[in-house]
Structures are given as structure tokens and as C-alpha cells.
mmCIF file with all atom_site columns, C-alpha atoms in Angstrom:
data_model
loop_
_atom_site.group_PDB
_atom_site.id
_atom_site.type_symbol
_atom_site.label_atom_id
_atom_site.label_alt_id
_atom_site.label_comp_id
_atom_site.label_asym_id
_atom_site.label_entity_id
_atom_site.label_seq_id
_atom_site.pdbx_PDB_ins_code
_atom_site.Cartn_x
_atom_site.Cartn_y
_atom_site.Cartn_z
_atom_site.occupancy
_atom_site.B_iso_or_equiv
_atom_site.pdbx_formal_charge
_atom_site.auth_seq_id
_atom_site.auth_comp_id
_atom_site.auth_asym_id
_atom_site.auth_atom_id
_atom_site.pdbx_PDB_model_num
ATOM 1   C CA . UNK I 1 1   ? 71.391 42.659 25.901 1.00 88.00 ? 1   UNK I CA 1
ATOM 2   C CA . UNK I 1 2   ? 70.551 43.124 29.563 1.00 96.00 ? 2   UNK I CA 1
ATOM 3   C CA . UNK I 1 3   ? 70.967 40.564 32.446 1.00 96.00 ? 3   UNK I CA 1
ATOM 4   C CA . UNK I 1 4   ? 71.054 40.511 36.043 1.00 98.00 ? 4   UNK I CA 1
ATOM 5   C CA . UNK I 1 5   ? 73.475 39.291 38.561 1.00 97.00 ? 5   UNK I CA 1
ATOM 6   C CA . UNK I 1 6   ? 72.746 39.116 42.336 1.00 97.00 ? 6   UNK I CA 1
ATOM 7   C CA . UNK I 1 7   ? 74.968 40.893 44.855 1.00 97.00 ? 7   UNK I CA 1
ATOM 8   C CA . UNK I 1 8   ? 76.939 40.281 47.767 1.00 96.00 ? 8   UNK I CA 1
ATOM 9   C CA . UNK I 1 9   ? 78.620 41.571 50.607 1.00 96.00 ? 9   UNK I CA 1
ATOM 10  C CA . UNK I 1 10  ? 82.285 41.102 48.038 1.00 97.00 ? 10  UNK I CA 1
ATOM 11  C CA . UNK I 1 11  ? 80.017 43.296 45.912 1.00 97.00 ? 11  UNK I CA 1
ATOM 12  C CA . UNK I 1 12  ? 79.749 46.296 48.132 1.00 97.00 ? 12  UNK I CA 1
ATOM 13  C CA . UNK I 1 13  ? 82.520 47.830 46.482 1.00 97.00 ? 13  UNK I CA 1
ATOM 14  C CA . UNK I 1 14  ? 81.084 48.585 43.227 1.00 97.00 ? 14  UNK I CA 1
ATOM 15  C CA . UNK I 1 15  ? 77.382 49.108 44.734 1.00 96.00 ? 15  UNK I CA 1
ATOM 16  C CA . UNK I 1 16  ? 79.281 52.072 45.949 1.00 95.00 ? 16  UNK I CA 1
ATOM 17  C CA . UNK I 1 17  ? 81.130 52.811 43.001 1.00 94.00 ? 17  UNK I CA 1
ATOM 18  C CA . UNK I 1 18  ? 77.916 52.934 40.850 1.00 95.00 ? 18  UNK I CA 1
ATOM 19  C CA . UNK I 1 19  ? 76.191 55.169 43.044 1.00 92.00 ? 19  UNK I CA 1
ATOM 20  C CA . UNK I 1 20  ? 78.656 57.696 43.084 1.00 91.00 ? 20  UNK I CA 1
ATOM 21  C CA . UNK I 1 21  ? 78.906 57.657 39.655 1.00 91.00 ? 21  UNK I CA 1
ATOM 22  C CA . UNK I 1 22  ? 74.677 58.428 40.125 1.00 90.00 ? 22  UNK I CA 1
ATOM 23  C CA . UNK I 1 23  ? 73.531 59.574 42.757 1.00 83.00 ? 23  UNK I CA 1
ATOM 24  C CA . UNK I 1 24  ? 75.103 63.108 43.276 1.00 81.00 ? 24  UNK I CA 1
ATOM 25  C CA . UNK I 1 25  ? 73.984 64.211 39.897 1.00 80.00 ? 25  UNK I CA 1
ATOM 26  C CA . UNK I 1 26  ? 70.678 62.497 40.248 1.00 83.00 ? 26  UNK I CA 1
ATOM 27  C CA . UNK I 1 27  ? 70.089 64.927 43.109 1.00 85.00 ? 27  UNK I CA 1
ATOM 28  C CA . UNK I 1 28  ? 72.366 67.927 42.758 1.00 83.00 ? 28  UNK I CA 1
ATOM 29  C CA . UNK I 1 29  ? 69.933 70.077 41.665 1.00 86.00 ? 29  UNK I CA 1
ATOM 30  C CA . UNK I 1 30  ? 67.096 69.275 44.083 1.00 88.00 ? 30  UNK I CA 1
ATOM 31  C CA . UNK I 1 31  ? 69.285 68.527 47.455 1.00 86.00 ? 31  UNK I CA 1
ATOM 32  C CA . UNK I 1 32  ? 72.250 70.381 48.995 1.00 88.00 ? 32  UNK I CA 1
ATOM 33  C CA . UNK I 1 33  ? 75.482 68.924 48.939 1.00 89.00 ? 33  UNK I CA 1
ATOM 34  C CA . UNK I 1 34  ? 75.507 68.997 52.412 1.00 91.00 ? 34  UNK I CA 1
ATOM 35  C CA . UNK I 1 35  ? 72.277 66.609 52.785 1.00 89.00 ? 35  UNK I CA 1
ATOM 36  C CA . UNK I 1 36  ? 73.583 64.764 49.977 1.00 88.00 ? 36  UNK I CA 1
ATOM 37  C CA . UNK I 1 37  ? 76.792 63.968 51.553 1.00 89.00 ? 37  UNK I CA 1
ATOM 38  C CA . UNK I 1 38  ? 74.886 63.353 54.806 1.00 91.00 ? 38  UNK I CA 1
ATOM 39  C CA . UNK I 1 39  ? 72.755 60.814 52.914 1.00 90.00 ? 39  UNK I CA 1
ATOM 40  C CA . UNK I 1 40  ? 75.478 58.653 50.950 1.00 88.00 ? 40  UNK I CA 1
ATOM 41  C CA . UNK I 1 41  ? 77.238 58.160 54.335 1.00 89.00 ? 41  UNK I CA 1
ATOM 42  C CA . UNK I 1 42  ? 74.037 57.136 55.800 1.00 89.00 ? 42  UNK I CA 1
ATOM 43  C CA . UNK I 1 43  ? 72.680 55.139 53.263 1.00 91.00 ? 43  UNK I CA 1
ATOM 44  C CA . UNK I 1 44  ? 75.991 53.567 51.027 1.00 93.00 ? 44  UNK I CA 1
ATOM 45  C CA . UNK I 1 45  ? 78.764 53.537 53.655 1.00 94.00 ? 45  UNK I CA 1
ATOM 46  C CA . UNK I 1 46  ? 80.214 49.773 53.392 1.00 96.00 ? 46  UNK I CA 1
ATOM 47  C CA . UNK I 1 47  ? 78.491 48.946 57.094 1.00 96.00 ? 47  UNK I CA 1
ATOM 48  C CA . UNK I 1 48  ? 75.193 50.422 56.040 1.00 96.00 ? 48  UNK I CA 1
ATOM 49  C CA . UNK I 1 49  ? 75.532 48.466 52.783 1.00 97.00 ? 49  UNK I CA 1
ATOM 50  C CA . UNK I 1 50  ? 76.358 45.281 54.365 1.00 97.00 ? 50  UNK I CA 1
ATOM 51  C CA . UNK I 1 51  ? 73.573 46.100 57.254 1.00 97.00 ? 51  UNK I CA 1
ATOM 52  C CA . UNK I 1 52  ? 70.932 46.215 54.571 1.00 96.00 ? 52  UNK I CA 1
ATOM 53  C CA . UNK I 1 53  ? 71.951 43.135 53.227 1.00 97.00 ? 53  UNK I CA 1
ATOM 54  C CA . UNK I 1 54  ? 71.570 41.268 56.440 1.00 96.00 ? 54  UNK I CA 1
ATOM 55  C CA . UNK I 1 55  ? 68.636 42.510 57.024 1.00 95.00 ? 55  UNK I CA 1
ATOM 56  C CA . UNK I 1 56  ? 66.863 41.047 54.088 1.00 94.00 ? 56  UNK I CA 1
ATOM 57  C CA . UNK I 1 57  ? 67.569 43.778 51.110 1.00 96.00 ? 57  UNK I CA 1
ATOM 58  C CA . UNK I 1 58  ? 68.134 41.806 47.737 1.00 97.00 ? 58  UNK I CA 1
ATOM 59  C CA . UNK I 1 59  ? 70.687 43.513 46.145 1.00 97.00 ? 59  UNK I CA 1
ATOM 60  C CA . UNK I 1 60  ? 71.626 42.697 42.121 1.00 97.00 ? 60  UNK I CA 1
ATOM 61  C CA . UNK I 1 61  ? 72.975 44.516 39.544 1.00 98.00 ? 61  UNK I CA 1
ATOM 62  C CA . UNK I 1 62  ? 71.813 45.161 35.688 1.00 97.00 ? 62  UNK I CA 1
ATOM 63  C CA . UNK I 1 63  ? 74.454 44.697 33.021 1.00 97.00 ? 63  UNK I CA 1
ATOM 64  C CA . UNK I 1 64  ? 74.789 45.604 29.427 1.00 95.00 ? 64  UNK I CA 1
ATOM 65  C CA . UNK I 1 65  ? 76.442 43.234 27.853 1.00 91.00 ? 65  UNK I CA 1
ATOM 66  C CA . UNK I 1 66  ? 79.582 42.717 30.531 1.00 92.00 ? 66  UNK I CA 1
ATOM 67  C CA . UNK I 1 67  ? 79.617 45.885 32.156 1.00 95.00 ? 67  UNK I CA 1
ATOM 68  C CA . UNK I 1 68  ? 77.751 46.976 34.827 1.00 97.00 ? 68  UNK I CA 1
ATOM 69  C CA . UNK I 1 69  ? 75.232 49.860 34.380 1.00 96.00 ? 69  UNK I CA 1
ATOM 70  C CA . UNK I 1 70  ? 73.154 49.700 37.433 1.00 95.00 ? 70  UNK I CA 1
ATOM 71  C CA . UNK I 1 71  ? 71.733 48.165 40.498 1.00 97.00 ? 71  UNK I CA 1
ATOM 72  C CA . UNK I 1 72  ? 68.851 48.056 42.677 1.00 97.00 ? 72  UNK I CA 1
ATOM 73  C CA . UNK I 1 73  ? 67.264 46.401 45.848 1.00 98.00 ? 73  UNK I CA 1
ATOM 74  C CA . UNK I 1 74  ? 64.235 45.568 47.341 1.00 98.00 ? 74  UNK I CA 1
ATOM 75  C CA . UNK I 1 75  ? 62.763 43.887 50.323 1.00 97.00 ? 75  UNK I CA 1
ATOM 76  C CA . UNK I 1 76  ? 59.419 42.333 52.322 1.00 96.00 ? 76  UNK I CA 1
ATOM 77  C CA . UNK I 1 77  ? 57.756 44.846 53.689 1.00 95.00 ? 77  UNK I CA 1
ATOM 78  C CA . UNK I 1 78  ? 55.062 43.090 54.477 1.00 94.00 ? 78  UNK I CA 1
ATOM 79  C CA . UNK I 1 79  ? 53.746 39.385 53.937 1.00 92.00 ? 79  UNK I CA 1
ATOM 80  C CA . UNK I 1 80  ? 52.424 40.688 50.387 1.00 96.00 ? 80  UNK I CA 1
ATOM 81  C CA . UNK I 1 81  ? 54.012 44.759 50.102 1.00 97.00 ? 81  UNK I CA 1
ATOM 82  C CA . UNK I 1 82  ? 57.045 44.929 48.794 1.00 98.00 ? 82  UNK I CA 1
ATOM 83  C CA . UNK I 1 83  ? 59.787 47.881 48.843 1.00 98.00 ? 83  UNK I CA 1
ATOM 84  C CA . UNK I 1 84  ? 61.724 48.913 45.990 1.00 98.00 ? 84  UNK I CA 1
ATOM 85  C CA . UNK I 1 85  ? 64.579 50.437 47.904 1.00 96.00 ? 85  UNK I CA 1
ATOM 86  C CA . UNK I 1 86  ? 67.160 51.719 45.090 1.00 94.00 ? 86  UNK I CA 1
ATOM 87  C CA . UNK I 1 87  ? 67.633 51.395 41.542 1.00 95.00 ? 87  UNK I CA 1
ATOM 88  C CA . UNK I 1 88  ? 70.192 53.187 40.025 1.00 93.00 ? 88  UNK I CA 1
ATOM 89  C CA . UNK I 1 89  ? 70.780 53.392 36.464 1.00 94.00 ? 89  UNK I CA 1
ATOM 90  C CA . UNK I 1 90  ? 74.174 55.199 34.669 1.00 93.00 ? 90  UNK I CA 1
ATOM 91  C CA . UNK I 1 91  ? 73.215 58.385 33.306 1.00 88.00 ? 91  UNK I CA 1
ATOM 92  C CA . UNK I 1 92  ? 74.666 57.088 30.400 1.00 88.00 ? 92  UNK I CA 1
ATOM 93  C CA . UNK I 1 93  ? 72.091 54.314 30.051 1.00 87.00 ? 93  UNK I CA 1
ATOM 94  C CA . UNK I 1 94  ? 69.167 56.003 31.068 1.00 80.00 ? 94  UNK I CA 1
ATOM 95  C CA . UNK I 1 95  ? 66.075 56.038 28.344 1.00 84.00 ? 95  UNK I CA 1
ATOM 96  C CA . UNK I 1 96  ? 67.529 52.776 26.880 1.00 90.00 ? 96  UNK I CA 1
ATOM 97  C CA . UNK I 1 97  ? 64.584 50.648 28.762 1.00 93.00 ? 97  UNK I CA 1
ATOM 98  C CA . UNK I 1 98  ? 67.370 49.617 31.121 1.00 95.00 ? 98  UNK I CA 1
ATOM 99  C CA . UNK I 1 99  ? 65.085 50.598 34.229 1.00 94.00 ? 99  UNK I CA 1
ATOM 100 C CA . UNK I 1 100 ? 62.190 49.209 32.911 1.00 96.00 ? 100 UNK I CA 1
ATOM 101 C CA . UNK I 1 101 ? 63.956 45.950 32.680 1.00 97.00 ? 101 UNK I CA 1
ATOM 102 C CA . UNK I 1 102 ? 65.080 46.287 35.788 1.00 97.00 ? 102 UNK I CA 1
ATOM 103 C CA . UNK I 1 103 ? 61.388 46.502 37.242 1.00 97.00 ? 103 UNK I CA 1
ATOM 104 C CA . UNK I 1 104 ? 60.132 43.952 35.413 1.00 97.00 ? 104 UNK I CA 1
ATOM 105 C CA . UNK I 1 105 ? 62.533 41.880 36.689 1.00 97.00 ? 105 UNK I CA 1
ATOM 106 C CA . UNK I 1 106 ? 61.907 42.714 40.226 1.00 97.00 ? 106 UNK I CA 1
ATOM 107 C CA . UNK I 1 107 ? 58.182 42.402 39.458 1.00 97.00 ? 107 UNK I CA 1
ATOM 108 C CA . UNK I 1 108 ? 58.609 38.952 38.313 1.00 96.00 ? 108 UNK I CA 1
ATOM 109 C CA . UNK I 1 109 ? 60.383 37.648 40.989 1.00 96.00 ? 109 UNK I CA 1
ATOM 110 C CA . UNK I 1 110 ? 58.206 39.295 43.908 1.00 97.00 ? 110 UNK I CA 1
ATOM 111 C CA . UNK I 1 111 ? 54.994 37.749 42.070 1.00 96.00 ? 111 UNK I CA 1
ATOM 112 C CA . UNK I 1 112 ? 56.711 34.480 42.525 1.00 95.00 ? 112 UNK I CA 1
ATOM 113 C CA . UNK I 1 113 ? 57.029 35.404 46.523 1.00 95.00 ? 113 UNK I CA 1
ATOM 114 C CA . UNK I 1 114 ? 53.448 35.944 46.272 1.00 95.00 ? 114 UNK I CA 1
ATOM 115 C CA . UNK I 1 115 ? 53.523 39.994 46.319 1.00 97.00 ? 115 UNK I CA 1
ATOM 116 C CA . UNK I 1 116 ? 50.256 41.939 45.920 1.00 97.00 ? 116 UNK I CA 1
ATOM 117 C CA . UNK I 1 117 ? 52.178 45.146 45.614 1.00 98.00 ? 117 UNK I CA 1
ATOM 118 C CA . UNK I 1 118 ? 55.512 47.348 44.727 1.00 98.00 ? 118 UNK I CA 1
ATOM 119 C CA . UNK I 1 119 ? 55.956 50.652 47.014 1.00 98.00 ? 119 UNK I CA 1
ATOM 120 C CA . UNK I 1 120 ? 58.541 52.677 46.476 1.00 97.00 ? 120 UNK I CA 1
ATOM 121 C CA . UNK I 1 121 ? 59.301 56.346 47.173 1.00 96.00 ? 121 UNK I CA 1
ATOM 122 C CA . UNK I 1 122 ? 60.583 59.203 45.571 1.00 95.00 ? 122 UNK I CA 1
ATOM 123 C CA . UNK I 1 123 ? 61.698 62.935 46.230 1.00 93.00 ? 123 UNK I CA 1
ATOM 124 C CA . UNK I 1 124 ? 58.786 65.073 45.052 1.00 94.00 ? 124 UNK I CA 1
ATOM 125 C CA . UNK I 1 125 ? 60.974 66.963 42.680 1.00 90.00 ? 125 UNK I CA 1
ATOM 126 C CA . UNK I 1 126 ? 63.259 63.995 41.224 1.00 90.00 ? 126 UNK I CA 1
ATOM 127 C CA . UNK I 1 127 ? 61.906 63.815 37.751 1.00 88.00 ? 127 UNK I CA 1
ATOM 128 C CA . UNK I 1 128 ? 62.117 59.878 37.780 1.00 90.00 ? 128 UNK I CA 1
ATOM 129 C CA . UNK I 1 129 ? 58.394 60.077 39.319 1.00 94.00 ? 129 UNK I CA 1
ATOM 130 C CA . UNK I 1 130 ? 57.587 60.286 35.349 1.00 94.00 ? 130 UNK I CA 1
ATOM 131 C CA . UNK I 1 131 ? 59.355 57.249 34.594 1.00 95.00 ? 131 UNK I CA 1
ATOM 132 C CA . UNK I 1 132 ? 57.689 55.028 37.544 1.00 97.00 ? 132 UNK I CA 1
ATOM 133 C CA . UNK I 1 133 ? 54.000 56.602 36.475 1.00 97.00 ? 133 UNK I CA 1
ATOM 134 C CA . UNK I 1 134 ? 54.606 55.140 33.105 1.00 96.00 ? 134 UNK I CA 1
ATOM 135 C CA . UNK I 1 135 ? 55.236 51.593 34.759 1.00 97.00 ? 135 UNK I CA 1
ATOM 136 C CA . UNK I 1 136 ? 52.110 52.132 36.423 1.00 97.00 ? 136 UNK I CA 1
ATOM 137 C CA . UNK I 1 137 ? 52.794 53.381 40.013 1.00 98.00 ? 137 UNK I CA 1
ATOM 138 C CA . UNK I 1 138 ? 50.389 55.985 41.317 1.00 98.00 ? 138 UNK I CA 1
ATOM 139 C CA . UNK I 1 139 ? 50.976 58.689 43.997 1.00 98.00 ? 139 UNK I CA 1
ATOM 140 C CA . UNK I 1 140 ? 49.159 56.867 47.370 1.00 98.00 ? 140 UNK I CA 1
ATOM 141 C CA . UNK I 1 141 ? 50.380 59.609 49.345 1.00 96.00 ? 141 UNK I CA 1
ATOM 142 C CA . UNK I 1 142 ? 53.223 62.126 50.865 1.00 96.00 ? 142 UNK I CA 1
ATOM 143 C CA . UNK I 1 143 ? 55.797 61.690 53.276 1.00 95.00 ? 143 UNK I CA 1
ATOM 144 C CA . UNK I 1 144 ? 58.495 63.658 55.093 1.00 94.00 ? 144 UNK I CA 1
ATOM 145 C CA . UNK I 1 145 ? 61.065 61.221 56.822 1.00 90.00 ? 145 UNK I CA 1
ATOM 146 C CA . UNK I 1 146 ? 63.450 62.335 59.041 1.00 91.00 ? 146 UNK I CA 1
ATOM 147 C CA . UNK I 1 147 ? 66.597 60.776 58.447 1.00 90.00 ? 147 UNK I CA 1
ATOM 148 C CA . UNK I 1 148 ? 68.128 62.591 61.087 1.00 89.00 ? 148 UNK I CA 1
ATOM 149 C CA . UNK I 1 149 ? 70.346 65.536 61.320 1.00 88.00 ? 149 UNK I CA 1
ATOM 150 C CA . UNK I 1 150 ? 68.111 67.989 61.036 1.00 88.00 ? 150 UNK I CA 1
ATOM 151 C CA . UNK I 1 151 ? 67.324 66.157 57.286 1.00 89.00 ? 151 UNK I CA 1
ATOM 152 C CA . UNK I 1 152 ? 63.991 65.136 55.788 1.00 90.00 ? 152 UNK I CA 1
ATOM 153 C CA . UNK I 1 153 ? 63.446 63.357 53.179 1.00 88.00 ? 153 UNK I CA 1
ATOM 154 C CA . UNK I 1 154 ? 60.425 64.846 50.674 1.00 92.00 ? 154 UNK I CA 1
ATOM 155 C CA . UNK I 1 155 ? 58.810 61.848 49.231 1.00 95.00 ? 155 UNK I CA 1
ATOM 156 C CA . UNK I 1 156 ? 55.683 60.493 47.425 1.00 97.00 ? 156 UNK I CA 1
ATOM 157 C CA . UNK I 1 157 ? 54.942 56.921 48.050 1.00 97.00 ? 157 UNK I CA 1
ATOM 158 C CA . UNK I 1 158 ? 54.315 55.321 45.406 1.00 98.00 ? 158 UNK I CA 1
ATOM 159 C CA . UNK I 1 159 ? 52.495 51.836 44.769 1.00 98.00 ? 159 UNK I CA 1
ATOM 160 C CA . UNK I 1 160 ? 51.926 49.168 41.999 1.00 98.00 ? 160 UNK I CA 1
ATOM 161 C CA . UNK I 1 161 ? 49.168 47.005 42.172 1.00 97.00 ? 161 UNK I CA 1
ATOM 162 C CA . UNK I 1 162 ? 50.101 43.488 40.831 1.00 96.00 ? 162 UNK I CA 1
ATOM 163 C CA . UNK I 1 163 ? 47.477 41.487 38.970 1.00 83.00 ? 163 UNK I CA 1
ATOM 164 C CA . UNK I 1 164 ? 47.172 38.441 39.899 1.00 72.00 ? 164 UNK I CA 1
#
């Protein structure tokens, strides 16, 4: 049984502690260590963290049962476009429809904030493109973002139309 719990800034200590137990060996074997080191202090150091948050990311975290097994955010990126920002499932409970509850979850709570859209973006190799195409996300175009430090980031944008 899944459920969802928001997060706060006394949470930032185990949004970090999930996505090292994630992110390195979501990407180890399409980034080097040395961008993906780069990127976790840019992205998940406790003042970007708490930085996001203030500027309007909704944090919350997916559990199974008690335990924690992910988390995601999102945020306004426009006065109907929404972001999906991260969501990061365990290994361990990947292909268990834990993601897909997760997006359903973020779908039905951005309809409510009267969203037109979900964008999202994802490394052109990172296998999770699959995943989203099965939610119903299509490819509306690549993007290289410089994230500084000589680092790009190799994206597709990706976008779900909501029905109304």
C-alpha cells in the first residue's frame, strides 16, 4: 500500500539520503562521476534543497507501507505548465507501479491547481524516458543546459497534455 507524505525543510535529511541511495546508480553508466558529483552538490546540497523549497518546489515522499521508497517535486512553471522536477524511486521498488503512483498523484493535485500540462525532462540516454512514454509524455523537443562548470545537461523535454 502506497501513500504520500509532504516534505519539509526537517525533511532534507532523508531527501538526501534517498537520493544517494538513487541517483549515482541511476546515472553511473551514462554520466561521469565527476559530473555526477558536480551535480548532487549542485542540485541536493542541504542549501540547494532548502532553496528549492522556498522557492515554490513541492517536495513529498512515496511510502510503502512505513518506509520510505521515494520522493519527488514539482513546481508552477507557468500559470497552467507545470514541472516535474525529481522523482526518485529505490531501485528496489522500481517496476512495482510505485512511480506511476507517484505521477498520478502529482497529476491529480496539479489538475486541481488548474494545470493544462506536466513537463519534465530527462537525459537522452536514461532509460526512464520508456517509463514516462508509457504515462503518456511525448518528446516536444531537445535541450542542452548548462549547469555550469563546463557541464551540460542532455535532455528531452517532455510534456503531458491533461484532459480537461
Amino acid at each position: 500500500m502506497f501513500s504520500i507524505r509532504k516534505a519539509t525543510r526537517k525533511d532534507i535529511p532523508l531527501i538526501r539520503e534517498l537520493c544517494f541511495k538513487v541517483w549515482p546508480q541511476t546515472y553511473a553508466t551514462i554520466l561521469s562521476q565527476e559530473k555526477i558529483d558536480y551535480m548532487l552538490d549542485l542540485m541536493y546540497s542541504s542549501d540547494s534543497l532548502e532553496k528549492q523549497m522556498d522557492s515554490g518546489n513541492q517536495f513529498f515522499f512515496v511510502y510503502e507501507d512505513e518506509e520510505p521508497v521515494g520522493f519527488a517535486a514539482y513546481f508552477e512553471k507557468a500559470p497552467t505548465i507545470f514541472k516535474l522536477d525529481k522523482i526518485y524511486i529505490l531501485p528496489s521498488q522500481q517496476s512495482k507501479g510505485t512511480g506511476k503512483f507517484v505521477i498520478d498523484y502529482i497529476l491529480d493535485e496539479i489538475k486541481q491547481k488548474g494545470a493544462k500540462a506536466l513537463e519534465l525532462q530527462v537525459h537522452r540516454q536514461n532509460k526512464a524516458r520508456n517509463f514516462y512514454e508509457k504515462l503518456g509524455f511525448v518528446i516536444i523537443k531537445e535541450k542542452d543546459f548548462d549547469i555550469g562548470n563546463g557541464f551540460f545537461m542532455n535532455d528531452y523535454v517532455m510534456e503531458k497534455v491533461l484532459s480537461p
